[in-house]
mmCIF file of C-alpha atoms in Angstrom:
data_model
loop_
_atom_site.group_PDB
_atom_site.id
_atom_site.type_symbol
_atom_site.label_atom_id
_atom_site.label_comp_id
_atom_site.label_asym_id
_atom_site.label_seq_id
_atom_site.Cartn_x
_atom_site.Cartn_y
_atom_site.Cartn_z
ATOM 1 C CA UNK A 1 58.719 11.372 -213.756
ATOM 2 C CA UNK A 2 60.537 13.858 -211.395
ATOM 3 C CA UNK A 3 63.654 16.266 -211.996
ATOM 4 C CA UNK A 4 64.968 14.933 -209.230
ATOM 5 C CA UNK A 5 68.719 16.938 -209.579
ATOM 6 C CA UNK A 6 71.103 18.693 -211.277
ATOM 7 C CA UNK A 7 74.961 20.119 -211.935
ATOM 8 C CA UNK A 8 76.736 22.203 -213.760
ATOM 9 C CA UNK A 9 80.174 22.247 -215.007
ATOM 10 C CA UNK A 10 82.786 25.497 -215.981
ATOM 11 C CA UNK A 11 85.155 23.583 -218.550
ATOM 12 C CA UNK A 12 87.257 24.319 -220.502
ATOM 13 C CA UNK A 13 87.863 26.328 -223.323
ATOM 14 C CA UNK A 14 84.865 29.378 -222.333
ATOM 15 C CA UNK A 15 81.894 26.528 -221.673
ATOM 16 C CA UNK A 16 79.548 25.844 -218.823
ATOM 17 C CA UNK A 17 77.173 22.740 -219.032
ATOM 18 C CA UNK A 18 74.390 21.948 -217.137
ATOM 19 C CA UNK A 19 73.357 17.953 -216.056
ATOM 20 C CA UNK A 20 69.225 17.696 -215.411
ATOM 21 C CA UNK A 21 69.002 14.349 -214.211
ATOM 22 C CA UNK A 22 65.361 12.631 -213.375
ATOM 23 C CA UNK A 23 63.924 10.264 -210.673
ATOM 24 C CA UNK A 24 63.364 7.597 -213.814
ATOM 25 C CA UNK A 25 67.419 8.210 -214.784
ATOM 26 C CA UNK A 26 67.113 10.121 -217.890
ATOM 27 C CA UNK A 27 69.702 12.769 -218.146
ATOM 28 C CA UNK A 28 69.176 16.251 -220.341
ATOM 29 C CA UNK A 29 72.233 17.997 -221.355
ATOM 30 C CA UNK A 30 72.216 21.766 -221.958
ATOM 31 C CA UNK A 31 74.742 24.939 -222.328
ATOM 32 C CA UNK A 32 73.863 27.904 -220.553
ATOM 33 C CA UNK A 33 77.153 30.132 -220.798
ATOM 34 C CA UNK A 34 77.585 33.898 -221.492
ATOM 35 C CA UNK A 35 81.250 34.061 -222.705
ATOM 36 C CA UNK A 36 83.273 35.630 -219.942
ATOM 37 C CA UNK A 37 80.401 35.474 -217.226
ATOM 38 C CA UNK A 38 80.299 31.513 -216.951
ATOM 39 C CA UNK A 39 80.156 31.450 -212.766
ATOM 40 C CA UNK A 40 77.651 34.773 -213.268
ATOM 41 C CA UNK A 41 75.035 32.205 -215.504
ATOM 42 C CA UNK A 42 75.581 29.740 -212.857
ATOM 43 C CA UNK A 43 74.603 31.410 -210.471
ATOM 44 C CA UNK A 44 71.539 32.355 -212.341
ATOM 45 C CA UNK A 45 70.868 28.373 -213.186
ATOM 46 C CA UNK A 46 70.980 27.805 -209.284
ATOM 47 C CA UNK A 47 68.640 30.057 -208.725
ATOM 48 C CA UNK A 48 66.001 29.078 -211.805
ATOM 49 C CA UNK A 49 66.028 25.552 -210.870
ATOM 50 C CA UNK A 50 64.999 26.148 -207.601
ATOM 51 C CA UNK A 51 61.466 26.158 -208.872
ATOM 52 C CA UNK A 52 61.660 23.230 -211.645
ATOM 53 C CA UNK A 53 63.032 20.501 -208.602
ATOM 54 C CA UNK A 54 60.344 17.942 -208.377
ATOM 55 C CA UNK A 55 58.342 19.131 -211.542
ATOM 56 C CA UNK A 56 57.310 16.936 -214.022
ATOM 57 C CA UNK A 57 60.650 18.166 -216.783
ATOM 58 C CA UNK A 58 57.828 17.367 -220.209
ATOM 59 C CA UNK A 59 56.266 20.921 -219.298
ATOM 60 C CA UNK A 60 58.313 22.306 -220.673
ATOM 61 C CA UNK A 61 56.527 24.955 -222.513
ATOM 62 C CA UNK A 62 55.250 25.595 -218.830
ATOM 63 C CA UNK A 63 58.589 25.882 -217.393
ATOM 64 C CA UNK A 64 59.682 28.706 -219.461
ATOM 65 C CA UNK A 65 56.766 30.476 -218.826
ATOM 66 C CA UNK A 66 57.522 30.438 -215.087
ATOM 67 C CA UNK A 67 61.541 31.411 -215.258
ATOM 68 C CA UNK A 68 61.115 34.049 -217.530
ATOM 69 C CA UNK A 69 57.738 35.372 -216.021
ATOM 70 C CA UNK A 70 58.297 34.015 -212.731
ATOM 71 C CA UNK A 71 60.513 36.863 -211.468
ATOM 72 C CA UNK A 72 59.962 40.868 -211.985
ATOM 73 C CA UNK A 73 62.802 41.244 -213.721
ATOM 74 C CA UNK A 74 63.171 39.379 -217.198
ATOM 75 C CA UNK A 75 65.015 39.146 -219.799
ATOM 76 C CA UNK A 76 68.959 40.490 -220.637
ATOM 77 C CA UNK A 77 71.997 37.776 -221.855
ATOM 78 C CA UNK A 78 72.407 36.810 -218.223
ATOM 79 C CA UNK A 79 69.028 35.310 -217.478
ATOM 80 C CA UNK A 80 67.859 34.533 -220.823
ATOM 81 C CA UNK A 81 71.155 31.939 -220.882
ATOM 82 C CA UNK A 82 70.670 30.517 -217.979
ATOM 83 C CA UNK A 83 66.651 29.776 -219.141
ATOM 84 C CA UNK A 84 68.627 28.885 -222.102
ATOM 85 C CA UNK A 85 70.438 25.685 -220.823
ATOM 86 C CA UNK A 86 68.093 24.379 -218.684
ATOM 87 C CA UNK A 87 65.105 24.745 -221.937
ATOM 88 C CA UNK A 88 68.194 22.464 -223.664
ATOM 89 C CA UNK A 89 68.300 20.083 -221.233
ATOM 90 C CA UNK A 90 64.268 19.685 -220.610
ATOM 91 C CA UNK A 91 63.982 19.368 -224.316
ATOM 92 C CA UNK A 92 67.186 16.526 -224.465
ATOM 93 C CA UNK A 93 65.289 14.659 -221.478
ATOM 94 C CA UNK A 94 62.251 15.098 -223.352
ATOM 95 C CA UNK A 95 63.373 13.609 -226.842
ATOM 96 C CA UNK A 96 64.839 10.700 -224.623
ATOM 97 C CA UNK A 97 61.810 9.746 -223.054
ATOM 98 C CA UNK A 98 60.406 9.484 -226.646
ATOM 99 C CA UNK A 99 63.049 7.973 -227.943
ATOM 100 C CA UNK A 100 62.770 10.905 -230.933
ATOM 101 C CA UNK A 101 65.184 13.952 -231.483
ATOM 102 C CA UNK A 102 64.065 16.707 -230.630
ATOM 103 C CA UNK A 103 63.403 18.095 -234.402
ATOM 104 C CA UNK A 104 60.441 14.996 -234.578
ATOM 105 C CA UNK A 105 59.027 16.419 -230.840
ATOM 106 C CA UNK A 106 58.695 20.219 -233.084
ATOM 107 C CA UNK A 107 57.282 19.040 -236.449
ATOM 108 C CA UNK A 108 59.563 16.859 -237.964
ATOM 109 C CA UNK A 109 62.188 17.889 -240.337
ATOM 110 C CA UNK A 110 62.542 20.024 -243.522
ATOM 111 C CA UNK A 111 65.596 18.906 -243.951
ATOM 112 C CA UNK A 112 68.502 16.245 -244.166
ATOM 113 C CA UNK A 113 71.475 17.807 -243.380
ATOM 114 C CA UNK A 114 72.840 22.002 -242.313
ATOM 115 C CA UNK A 115 74.876 24.069 -244.707
ATOM 116 C CA UNK A 116 77.790 25.119 -241.833
ATOM 117 C CA UNK A 117 80.362 27.479 -242.031
ATOM 118 C CA UNK A 118 84.338 28.026 -240.211
ATOM 119 C CA UNK A 119 85.732 30.565 -239.013
ATOM 120 C CA UNK A 120 89.615 32.643 -239.710
ATOM 121 C CA UNK A 121 91.256 35.298 -239.121
ATOM 122 C CA UNK A 122 91.129 35.628 -235.210
ATOM 123 C CA UNK A 123 90.259 39.207 -233.466
ATOM 124 C CA UNK A 124 92.906 40.588 -235.144
ATOM 125 C CA UNK A 125 92.500 39.128 -238.757
ATOM 126 C CA UNK A 126 95.389 37.696 -240.977
ATOM 127 C CA UNK A 127 97.190 35.740 -243.577
ATOM 128 C CA UNK A 128 93.169 34.977 -243.857
ATOM 129 C CA UNK A 129 94.022 34.290 -247.987
ATOM 130 C CA UNK A 130 95.667 30.862 -246.946
ATOM 131 C CA UNK A 131 93.684 30.521 -244.456
ATOM 132 C CA UNK A 132 90.119 29.966 -246.570
ATOM 133 C CA UNK A 133 91.959 28.318 -248.901
ATOM 134 C CA UNK A 134 92.526 25.492 -246.752
ATOM 135 C CA UNK A 135 88.937 25.524 -245.059
ATOM 136 C CA UNK A 136 88.078 25.181 -249.114
ATOM 137 C CA UNK A 137 90.240 22.264 -249.397
ATOM 138 C CA UNK A 138 88.816 21.068 -246.362
ATOM 139 C CA UNK A 139 84.969 21.139 -248.037
ATOM 140 C CA UNK A 140 83.634 24.703 -246.388
ATOM 141 C CA UNK A 141 81.515 26.243 -248.714
ATOM 142 C CA UNK A 142 81.624 29.324 -246.322
ATOM 143 C CA UNK A 143 83.511 31.250 -244.386
ATOM 144 C CA UNK A 144 83.141 34.114 -241.583
ATOM 145 C CA UNK A 145 86.052 36.553 -240.347
ATOM 146 C CA UNK A 146 86.002 39.139 -237.881
ATOM 147 C CA UNK A 147 86.188 42.851 -240.640
ATOM 148 C CA UNK A 148 88.803 44.883 -238.294
ATOM 149 C CA UNK A 149 90.445 45.725 -235.390
ATOM 150 C CA UNK A 150 89.194 48.634 -232.822
ATOM 151 C CA UNK A 151 87.597 51.543 -234.961
ATOM 152 C CA UNK A 152 86.906 54.723 -233.716
ATOM 153 C CA UNK A 153 83.806 56.754 -234.596
ATOM 154 C CA UNK A 154 85.592 58.441 -237.777
ATOM 155 C CA UNK A 155 88.872 56.181 -238.295
ATOM 156 C CA UNK A 156 91.601 55.739 -240.981
ATOM 157 C CA UNK A 157 90.283 55.089 -244.341
ATOM 158 C CA UNK A 158 94.076 52.898 -243.700
ATOM 159 C CA UNK A 159 91.889 50.422 -241.889
ATOM 160 C CA UNK A 160 88.730 49.995 -244.587
ATOM 161 C CA UNK A 161 91.248 49.398 -246.757
ATOM 162 C CA UNK A 162 93.651 46.524 -245.257
ATOM 163 C CA UNK A 163 89.558 44.904 -244.817
ATOM 164 C CA UNK A 164 89.249 45.615 -248.469
ATOM 165 C CA UNK A 165 92.440 43.768 -248.841
ATOM 166 C CA UNK A 166 91.683 40.594 -246.590
ATOM 167 C CA UNK A 167 88.377 40.134 -248.396
ATOM 168 C CA UNK A 168 90.452 39.871 -252.019
ATOM 169 C CA UNK A 169 92.725 37.984 -250.984
ATOM 170 C CA UNK A 170 89.930 35.384 -249.719
ATOM 171 C CA UNK A 171 88.058 36.295 -253.202
ATOM 172 C CA UNK A 172 91.176 35.509 -254.822
ATOM 173 C CA UNK A 173 92.247 32.402 -253.183
ATOM 174 C CA UNK A 174 88.925 30.427 -252.908
ATOM 175 C CA UNK A 175 86.989 31.519 -256.304
ATOM 176 C CA UNK A 176 84.830 34.353 -257.435
ATOM 177 C CA UNK A 177 81.836 32.073 -255.354
ATOM 178 C CA UNK A 178 83.216 30.709 -252.311
ATOM 179 C CA UNK A 179 80.706 32.185 -249.453
ATOM 180 C CA UNK A 180 82.397 35.005 -247.528
ATOM 181 C CA UNK A 181 80.894 36.106 -243.674
ATOM 182 C CA UNK A 182 82.170 39.465 -242.674
ATOM 183 C CA UNK A 183 81.409 40.152 -238.883
ATOM 184 C CA UNK A 184 81.672 44.097 -237.733
ATOM 185 C CA UNK A 185 81.349 42.362 -234.512
ATOM 186 C CA UNK A 186 79.623 45.515 -232.757
ATOM 187 C CA UNK A 187 83.125 47.492 -233.563
ATOM 188 C CA UNK A 188 81.892 49.737 -235.734
ATOM 189 C CA UNK A 189 80.435 53.175 -235.244
ATOM 190 C CA UNK A 190 77.569 53.909 -237.867
ATOM 191 C CA UNK A 191 79.374 56.407 -240.318
ATOM 192 C CA UNK A 192 82.739 53.969 -240.499
ATOM 193 C CA UNK A 193 80.289 50.745 -241.335
ATOM 194 C CA UNK A 194 78.538 53.116 -243.878
ATOM 195 C CA UNK A 195 82.004 53.487 -245.468
ATOM 196 C CA UNK A 196 82.849 50.177 -244.956
ATOM 197 C CA UNK A 197 79.560 48.312 -246.339
ATOM 198 C CA UNK A 198 80.541 50.379 -249.672
ATOM 199 C CA UNK A 199 83.663 49.362 -249.927
ATOM 200 C CA UNK A 200 83.344 45.828 -249.612
ATOM 201 C CA UNK A 201 79.979 45.903 -251.892
ATOM 202 C CA UNK A 202 81.642 44.610 -254.988
ATOM 203 C CA UNK A 203 83.070 41.760 -253.482
ATOM 204 C CA UNK A 204 79.354 40.072 -253.469
ATOM 205 C CA UNK A 205 79.775 38.874 -249.840
ATOM 206 C CA UNK A 206 77.274 36.045 -247.790
ATOM 207 C CA UNK A 207 76.702 38.586 -245.330
ATOM 208 C CA UNK A 208 77.818 41.472 -243.577
ATOM 209 C CA UNK A 209 77.152 40.794 -239.118
ATOM 210 C CA UNK A 210 76.755 43.135 -236.493
ATOM 211 C CA UNK A 211 77.303 46.431 -238.727
ATOM 212 C CA UNK A 212 76.376 48.442 -235.667
ATOM 213 C CA UNK A 213 75.750 47.384 -231.794
ATOM 214 C CA UNK A 214 72.051 45.904 -231.677
ATOM 215 C CA UNK A 215 71.070 49.023 -229.700
ATOM 216 C CA UNK A 216 71.757 50.979 -232.636
ATOM 217 C CA UNK A 217 69.840 48.677 -234.670
ATOM 218 C CA UNK A 218 67.614 52.060 -235.544
ATOM 219 C CA UNK A 219 71.279 53.035 -237.816
ATOM 220 C CA UNK A 220 70.543 49.444 -239.900
ATOM 221 C CA UNK A 221 68.174 51.851 -242.597
ATOM 222 C CA UNK A 222 71.257 54.185 -243.386
ATOM 223 C CA UNK A 223 73.558 51.334 -243.798
ATOM 224 C CA UNK A 224 71.155 49.154 -245.858
ATOM 225 C CA UNK A 225 71.050 52.562 -248.539
ATOM 226 C CA UNK A 226 74.924 51.483 -248.762
ATOM 227 C CA UNK A 227 74.953 48.652 -249.956
ATOM 228 C CA UNK A 228 72.824 45.369 -251.229
ATOM 229 C CA UNK A 229 74.788 42.719 -249.922
ATOM 230 C CA UNK A 230 72.845 41.426 -246.998
ATOM 231 C CA UNK A 231 72.534 42.490 -243.466
ATOM 232 C CA UNK A 232 73.169 39.829 -240.413
ATOM 233 C CA UNK A 233 72.871 40.679 -236.681
ATOM 234 C CA UNK A 234 70.845 39.260 -233.989
ATOM 235 C CA UNK A 235 73.181 37.000 -231.573
ATOM 236 C CA UNK A 236 73.112 40.331 -228.755
ATOM 237 C CA UNK A 237 69.500 39.956 -229.046
ATOM 238 C CA UNK A 238 67.308 37.741 -226.499
ATOM 239 C CA UNK A 239 64.372 37.474 -227.059
ATOM 240 C CA UNK A 240 60.907 37.319 -230.138
ATOM 241 C CA UNK A 241 60.365 41.183 -228.144
ATOM 242 C CA UNK A 242 63.801 41.824 -228.666
ATOM 243 C CA UNK A 243 63.557 40.629 -232.343
ATOM 244 C CA UNK A 244 60.126 42.147 -232.937
ATOM 245 C CA UNK A 245 61.244 45.550 -233.630
ATOM 246 C CA UNK A 246 64.081 44.553 -236.109
ATOM 247 C CA UNK A 247 62.194 42.612 -237.711
ATOM 248 C CA UNK A 248 59.135 45.436 -238.295
ATOM 249 C CA UNK A 249 61.592 47.808 -239.666
ATOM 250 C CA UNK A 250 62.322 45.660 -242.763
ATOM 251 C CA UNK A 251 66.527 46.419 -242.287
ATOM 252 C CA UNK A 252 68.038 42.547 -241.504
ATOM 253 C CA UNK A 253 68.493 39.635 -244.029
ATOM 254 C CA UNK A 254 69.542 37.006 -241.609
ATOM 255 C CA UNK A 255 68.745 37.152 -237.987
ATOM 256 C CA UNK A 256 70.857 35.244 -235.816
ATOM 257 C CA UNK A 257 69.844 34.280 -232.497
ATOM 258 C CA UNK A 258 71.718 31.705 -230.287
ATOM 259 C CA UNK A 259 70.006 29.034 -228.674
ATOM 260 C CA UNK A 260 72.439 29.174 -225.642
ATOM 261 C CA UNK A 261 71.555 32.660 -225.249
ATOM 262 C CA UNK A 262 68.603 34.002 -226.588
ATOM 263 C CA UNK A 263 65.498 31.577 -224.585
ATOM 264 C CA UNK A 264 66.825 27.829 -225.962
ATOM 265 C CA UNK A 265 65.394 25.586 -227.833
ATOM 266 C CA UNK A 266 61.380 26.503 -226.886
ATOM 267 C CA UNK A 267 62.716 30.867 -227.452
ATOM 268 C CA UNK A 268 64.675 30.643 -230.655
ATOM 269 C CA UNK A 269 61.555 28.041 -232.480
ATOM 270 C CA UNK A 270 59.653 30.976 -232.287
ATOM 271 C CA UNK A 271 61.795 33.576 -233.539
ATOM 272 C CA UNK A 272 62.373 31.254 -236.971
ATOM 273 C CA UNK A 273 59.417 31.202 -237.369
ATOM 274 C CA UNK A 274 58.351 35.420 -236.501
ATOM 275 C CA UNK A 275 61.636 35.646 -238.943
ATOM 276 C CA UNK A 276 59.845 33.488 -241.412
ATOM 277 C CA UNK A 277 56.767 36.020 -242.061
ATOM 278 C CA UNK A 278 58.993 38.534 -242.281
ATOM 279 C CA UNK A 279 61.050 36.920 -245.618
ATOM 280 C CA UNK A 280 63.960 36.998 -243.040
ATOM 281 C CA UNK A 281 66.387 34.256 -242.995
ATOM 282 C CA UNK A 282 68.186 32.622 -239.935
ATOM 283 C CA UNK A 283 71.802 31.507 -239.510
ATOM 284 C CA UNK A 284 71.923 30.615 -235.895
ATOM 285 C CA UNK A 285 75.412 32.381 -233.343
ATOM 286 C CA UNK A 286 77.250 29.461 -232.279
ATOM 287 C CA UNK A 287 81.200 29.911 -231.754
ATOM 288 C CA UNK A 288 80.389 26.977 -228.146
ATOM 289 C CA UNK A 289 80.110 23.843 -227.625
ATOM 290 C CA UNK A 290 78.591 20.389 -228.975
ATOM 291 C CA UNK A 291 75.557 20.905 -226.476
ATOM 292 C CA UNK A 292 74.702 24.473 -228.075
ATOM 293 C CA UNK A 293 75.912 22.918 -231.670
ATOM 294 C CA UNK A 294 73.249 20.014 -231.027
ATOM 295 C CA UNK A 295 70.269 22.437 -230.213
ATOM 296 C CA UNK A 296 71.216 24.981 -233.147
ATOM 297 C CA UNK A 297 71.082 21.611 -235.487
ATOM 298 C CA UNK A 298 67.697 20.310 -234.243
ATOM 299 C CA UNK A 299 65.841 23.946 -235.069
ATOM 300 C CA UNK A 300 67.414 24.235 -237.653
ATOM 301 C CA UNK A 301 66.014 20.764 -239.371
ATOM 302 C CA UNK A 302 62.656 22.413 -238.551
ATOM 303 C CA UNK A 303 62.811 26.346 -240.386
ATOM 304 C CA UNK A 304 62.434 26.495 -243.678
ATOM 305 C CA UNK A 305 64.331 29.854 -243.522
ATOM 306 C CA UNK A 306 67.293 28.404 -241.619
ATOM 307 C CA UNK A 307 70.049 28.715 -244.538
ATOM 308 C CA UNK A 308 73.553 28.496 -242.641
ATOM 309 C CA UNK A 309 74.833 27.627 -239.560
ATOM 310 C CA UNK A 310 78.001 28.721 -237.215
ATOM 311 C CA UNK A 311 80.235 25.999 -235.685
ATOM 312 C CA UNK A 312 83.294 26.351 -233.644
ATOM 313 C CA UNK A 313 85.322 23.668 -234.846
ATOM 314 C CA UNK A 314 88.620 25.693 -234.711
ATOM 315 C CA UNK A 315 87.623 29.294 -233.787
ATOM 316 C CA UNK A 316 90.597 30.931 -232.063
ATOM 317 C CA UNK A 317 88.684 30.539 -229.282
ATOM 318 C CA UNK A 318 89.056 27.126 -228.529
ATOM 319 C CA UNK A 319 92.403 26.958 -227.196
ATOM 320 C CA UNK A 320 93.807 23.192 -225.908
ATOM 321 C CA UNK A 321 89.778 22.411 -226.280
ATOM 322 C CA UNK A 322 87.907 21.980 -229.330
ATOM 323 C CA UNK A 323 84.179 20.902 -230.342
ATOM 324 C CA UNK A 324 84.366 17.387 -230.064
ATOM 325 C CA UNK A 325 86.684 17.062 -227.829
ATOM 326 C CA UNK A 326 83.145 15.947 -225.092
ATOM 327 C CA UNK A 327 81.281 13.666 -227.351
ATOM 328 C CA UNK A 328 81.606 9.804 -227.318
ATOM 329 C CA UNK A 329 80.665 10.105 -230.727
ATOM 330 C CA UNK A 330 82.496 12.844 -232.374
ATOM 331 C CA UNK A 331 81.688 11.511 -236.082
ATOM 332 C CA UNK A 332 77.708 13.331 -235.774
ATOM 333 C CA UNK A 333 79.412 16.316 -236.651
ATOM 334 C CA UNK A 334 81.628 15.360 -239.779
ATOM 335 C CA UNK A 335 81.219 17.926 -242.444
ATOM 336 C CA UNK A 336 80.300 16.748 -245.685
ATOM 337 C CA UNK A 337 80.698 19.441 -248.667
ATOM 338 C CA UNK A 338 80.137 22.357 -246.283
ATOM 339 C CA UNK A 339 77.026 20.568 -244.824
ATOM 340 C CA UNK A 340 76.397 18.704 -241.419
ATOM 341 C CA UNK A 341 73.914 15.934 -240.998
ATOM 342 C CA UNK A 342 71.158 16.641 -238.868
ATOM 343 C CA UNK A 343 71.742 14.458 -235.944
ATOM 344 C CA UNK A 344 69.032 11.562 -235.527
ATOM 345 C CA UNK A 345 69.592 9.948 -231.708
ATOM 346 C CA UNK A 346 67.231 10.251 -229.244
ATOM 347 C CA UNK A 347 67.125 13.993 -227.853
ATOM 348 C CA UNK A 348 69.443 16.383 -228.775
ATOM 349 C CA UNK A 349 71.466 13.547 -230.572
ATOM 350 C CA UNK A 350 74.598 13.885 -228.976
ATOM 351 C CA UNK A 351 76.419 11.227 -226.447
ATOM 352 C CA UNK A 352 78.207 13.863 -224.069
ATOM 353 C CA UNK A 353 81.567 12.252 -222.600
ATOM 354 C CA UNK A 354 80.409 12.512 -218.501
ATOM 355 C CA UNK A 355 83.939 11.519 -218.021
ATOM 356 C CA UNK A 356 85.950 14.007 -219.767
ATOM 357 C CA UNK A 357 82.924 16.643 -218.788
ATOM 358 C CA UNK A 358 84.068 15.668 -214.676
ATOM 359 C CA UNK A 359 87.582 15.626 -215.522
ATOM 360 C CA UNK A 360 87.770 19.019 -217.401
ATOM 361 C CA UNK A 361 85.220 20.833 -214.433
ATOM 362 C CA UNK A 362 88.648 20.293 -212.171
ATOM 363 C CA UNK A 363 90.499 21.990 -214.426
ATOM 364 C CA UNK A 364 87.811 24.960 -214.925
ATOM 365 C CA UNK A 365 88.088 28.344 -216.651
ATOM 366 C CA UNK A 366 87.768 32.187 -215.661
ATOM 367 C CA UNK A 367 87.922 33.087 -219.541
ATOM 368 C CA UNK A 368 87.687 37.215 -220.344
ATOM 369 C CA UNK A 369 87.180 38.231 -223.796
ATOM 370 C CA UNK A 370 90.195 40.795 -224.359
ATOM 371 C CA UNK A 371 90.195 45.122 -223.468
ATOM 372 C CA UNK A 372 91.112 46.723 -226.473
ATOM 373 C CA UNK A 373 91.505 50.478 -225.851
ATOM 374 C CA UNK A 374 92.252 53.162 -229.039
ATOM 375 C CA UNK A 375 95.285 55.516 -229.368
ATOM 376 C CA UNK A 376 93.820 58.054 -226.625
ATOM 377 C CA UNK A 377 93.453 55.603 -223.886
ATOM 378 C CA UNK A 378 89.813 55.360 -224.105
ATOM 379 C CA UNK A 379 88.098 52.014 -224.515
ATOM 380 C CA UNK A 380 87.118 50.215 -227.908
ATOM 381 C CA UNK A 381 84.198 48.200 -228.754
ATOM 382 C CA UNK A 382 86.291 44.022 -228.938
#
């Protein structure tokens, strides 16, 4: 069996899909994307696929090493995301070739379902108490929201008070044991992150996420001394080498690699295992499409330390198109009691509706994240 051809599809709301086809007619799907840089990743996929056309798709580890090590420059969001989508598609082909879900080829599942959480509140969170109650009534056991709007290095405690008020509203409406994740989104610098983490301590959060930017992971030590709340980070880290120092530091409780950014199924399986050796949990980042989510769940199934899965159904980015629109059978992601069952079909366990993909690719997108500025005109972290 040889890789015969491939196609990429830029589809709304902000995704890039990849289809790889073999000479035996087996097709695999992947989701290589950096949000806001779809065309750039598309170009990287084109360059990487030069080395794969005509090759045996089942030699996934070798292909991964060629894509990663075959170029003098390596790593980073664009290249690792391109590798990730190709890797997902190769695993999808392999599962279909052996008529088995990917998790069976990774050693088998250690769970039947995965806990999931839902997003509320949008970029500038509001009305989160009502939204959390709606998610609870829909069967979710946890939600995540952005903590705050833009913050300067040293900023007003009024903004911290507003964050506390929002979290208190969720706790009041959804109850004392409902899971609340609060995403600092890298918008917060260390001085205010310490203050915010301490102020949120009484609300017994599921985690605080990316309290500082990943280039400042050394600051997690100081933040950890101010809170007993679990600290999560990792969505903007792209390989096991990026995670190595973070895990060695001992100041992270939950890592959040993204299977469409951090080298795909092959690499993230290794990252998950590294984290288990440090007694660190995994909650994969995935505010993306159905292919990315299916890839996450296949690896989650095999990872003892996977604790909860992000998913994008109803997220504020998904305007006009949502997670289930591109599947022939959306019930594969049916959520019940805050969980989703691990897909059991061959490969990724989903069937992409290619007709819909092709139709929506004619619309495409040029999604860009917002550009925020502080009151003084300087650029703010989004």
